[in-house]
C-alpha atoms as one frame of an Amber mdcrd trajectory, in Angstrom:
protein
 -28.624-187.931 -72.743 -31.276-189.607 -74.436 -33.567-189.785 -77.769 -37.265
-189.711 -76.996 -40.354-190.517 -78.395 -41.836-187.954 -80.302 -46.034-187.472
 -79.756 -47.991-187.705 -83.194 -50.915-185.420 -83.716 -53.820-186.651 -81.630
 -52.032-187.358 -78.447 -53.796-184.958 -76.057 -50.518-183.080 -74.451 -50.451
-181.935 -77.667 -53.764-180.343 -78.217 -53.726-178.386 -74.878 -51.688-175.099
 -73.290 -48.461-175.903 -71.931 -47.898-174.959 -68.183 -45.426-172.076 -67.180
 -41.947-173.974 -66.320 -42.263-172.887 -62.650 -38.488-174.772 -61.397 -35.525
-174.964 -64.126 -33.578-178.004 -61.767 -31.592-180.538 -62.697 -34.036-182.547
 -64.106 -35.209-179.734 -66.595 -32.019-179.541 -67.785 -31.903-183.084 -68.290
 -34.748-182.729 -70.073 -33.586-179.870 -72.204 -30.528-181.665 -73.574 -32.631
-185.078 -74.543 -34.586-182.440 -76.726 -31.594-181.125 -78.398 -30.424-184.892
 -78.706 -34.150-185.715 -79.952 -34.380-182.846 -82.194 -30.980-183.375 -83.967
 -31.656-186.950 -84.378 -35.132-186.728 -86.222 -33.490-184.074 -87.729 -35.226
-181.045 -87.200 -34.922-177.858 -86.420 -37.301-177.347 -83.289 -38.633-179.426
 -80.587 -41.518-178.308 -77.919 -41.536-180.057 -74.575 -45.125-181.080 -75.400
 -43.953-183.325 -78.852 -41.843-185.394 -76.191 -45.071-185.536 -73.581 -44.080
-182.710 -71.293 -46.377-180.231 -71.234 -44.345-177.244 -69.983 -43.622-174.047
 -72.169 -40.362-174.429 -73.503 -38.739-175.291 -76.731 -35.212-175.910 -78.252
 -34.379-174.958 -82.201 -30.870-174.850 -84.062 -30.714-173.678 -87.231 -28.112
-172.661 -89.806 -28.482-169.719 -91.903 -25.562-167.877 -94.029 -22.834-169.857
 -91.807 -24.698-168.190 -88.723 -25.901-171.134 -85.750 -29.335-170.245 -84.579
 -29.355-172.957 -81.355 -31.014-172.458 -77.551 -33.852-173.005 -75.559 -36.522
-170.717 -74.532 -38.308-171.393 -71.508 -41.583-169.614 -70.938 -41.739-167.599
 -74.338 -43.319-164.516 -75.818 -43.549-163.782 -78.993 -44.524-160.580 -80.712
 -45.278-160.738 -84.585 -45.426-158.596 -87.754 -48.500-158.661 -89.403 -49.559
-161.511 -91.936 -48.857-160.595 -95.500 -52.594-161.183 -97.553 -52.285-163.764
-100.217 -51.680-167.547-100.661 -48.571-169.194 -98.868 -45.692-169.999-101.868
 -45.516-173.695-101.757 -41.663-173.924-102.322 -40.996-171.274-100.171 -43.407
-171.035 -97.153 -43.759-175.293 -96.641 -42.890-176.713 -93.217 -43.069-179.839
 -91.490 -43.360-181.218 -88.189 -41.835-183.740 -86.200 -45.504-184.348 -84.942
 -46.994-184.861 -88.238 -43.907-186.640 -89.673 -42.760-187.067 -93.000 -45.508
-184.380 -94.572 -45.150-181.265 -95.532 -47.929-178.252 -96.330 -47.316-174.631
 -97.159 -48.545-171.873 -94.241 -48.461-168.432 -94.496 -46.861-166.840 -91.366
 -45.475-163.638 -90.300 -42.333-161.922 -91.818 -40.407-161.107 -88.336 -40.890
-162.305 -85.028 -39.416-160.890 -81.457 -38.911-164.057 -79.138 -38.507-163.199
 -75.389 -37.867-165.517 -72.990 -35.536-167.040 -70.090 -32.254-169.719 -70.622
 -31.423-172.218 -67.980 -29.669-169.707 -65.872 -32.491-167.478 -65.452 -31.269
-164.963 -67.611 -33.589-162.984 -69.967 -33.550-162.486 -73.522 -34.777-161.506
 -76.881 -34.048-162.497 -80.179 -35.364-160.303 -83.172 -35.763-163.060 -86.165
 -36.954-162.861 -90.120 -37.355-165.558 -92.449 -37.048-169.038 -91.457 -36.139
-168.209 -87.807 -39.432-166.436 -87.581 -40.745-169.054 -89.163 -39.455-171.712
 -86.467 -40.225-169.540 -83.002 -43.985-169.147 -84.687 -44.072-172.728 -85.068
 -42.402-174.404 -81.829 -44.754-171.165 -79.612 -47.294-172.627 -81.655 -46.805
-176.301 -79.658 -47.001-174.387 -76.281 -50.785-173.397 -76.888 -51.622-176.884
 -78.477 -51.615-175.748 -82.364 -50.102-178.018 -84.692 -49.057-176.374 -88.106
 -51.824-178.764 -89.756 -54.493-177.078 -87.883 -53.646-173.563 -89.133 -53.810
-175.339 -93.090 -56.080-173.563 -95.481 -58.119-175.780 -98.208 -56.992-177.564
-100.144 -54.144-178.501 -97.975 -55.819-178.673 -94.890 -58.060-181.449 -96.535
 -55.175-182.819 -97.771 -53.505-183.013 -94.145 -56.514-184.981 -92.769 -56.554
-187.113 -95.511 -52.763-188.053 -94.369 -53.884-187.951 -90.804 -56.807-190.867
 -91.216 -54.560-192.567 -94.385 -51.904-193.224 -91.477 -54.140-193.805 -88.259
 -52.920-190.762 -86.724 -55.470-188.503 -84.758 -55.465-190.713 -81.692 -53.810
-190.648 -78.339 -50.756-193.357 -78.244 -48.757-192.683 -81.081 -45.288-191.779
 -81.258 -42.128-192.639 -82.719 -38.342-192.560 -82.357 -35.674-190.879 -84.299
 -33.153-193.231 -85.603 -36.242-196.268 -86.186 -37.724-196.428 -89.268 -41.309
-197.289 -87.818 -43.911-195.741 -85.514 -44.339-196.660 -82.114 -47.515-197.035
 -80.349
């Protein structure tokens, strides 16, 4: 297993749809367990194939809530949501990051409850019904797969405030990346 470079916003794999994984082989699953090592490294708590430059639709998340370990992959995912509650995201409790945009965070109103279907490595179907935070995470790493970065979905003033990090830190262009576990940016 390995830690990989993570894409920053502007790179163009992530800007565009992710292709349907068509072969889960060995070398997917390779793949799938240098995003787990990649995601727990930075740390994080999602990683789309497209943040490490492979633009296929799956992600990996683990997550802890009340003792419980949220942790898989879901290759090729759907995902159903409840409707958007009107109003202005709560800034301590609706702000996320992303491992794309790194080291910012901006609040974003998204949907209550989320169904994620979706295959494992084995083929095998599933569906997880998820509130809160989990919700929060499938909306966000689905989000990847159709070339959406949490920044674009930003409101005013923090949408302005995004871009402002975006061109304060050269970001915005294809290149960039870094590496958990370094301390610097890698181009």
């Amino acid at each position: 297993m390995a830690v990989l470079p993570i894409r920053i916003t502007g790179d163009p794999v992530l800007h565009e749809r992710a292709a349907e994984v068509t072969v889960v082989d060995d070398e997917l699953r390779r793949l799938v367990a240098d995003m787990f090592e990649t995601m727990d490294e930075a740390p994080g708590v999602g990683l789309a194939a497209p943040q490490v430059g492979v633009p296929l639709r799956l992600f990996v998340y683990g997550w802890t809530d009340d003792d419980v370990l949220h942790r898989g992959v879901a290759v090729n995912p759907v995902l159903w949501l409840s409707p958007l509650t009107v109003g202005e995201p709560d800034e301590e409790n609706e702000s996320e990051g992303c491992l794309s945009f790194p080291g910012e965070r901006f609040p974003l109103r998204r949907a209550d409850r989320a169904i994620l279907q979706a295959t494992d490595l084995d083929g095998r179907e599933f569906e997880i019904r998820a509130e809160g935070w989990l919700a929060r995470i499938f909306q966000h790493e689905y989000d990847h797969l159709d070339g959406v970065l949490y920044v674009d979905r930003l409101d005013h003033p923090y949408g302005k405030a995004a871009l402002k990090t975006q061109r304060k830190n050269g970001w915005g262009v294809p290149g960039l990346s870094w590496l958990p576990g370094r301390d610097h940016l890698e181009d």
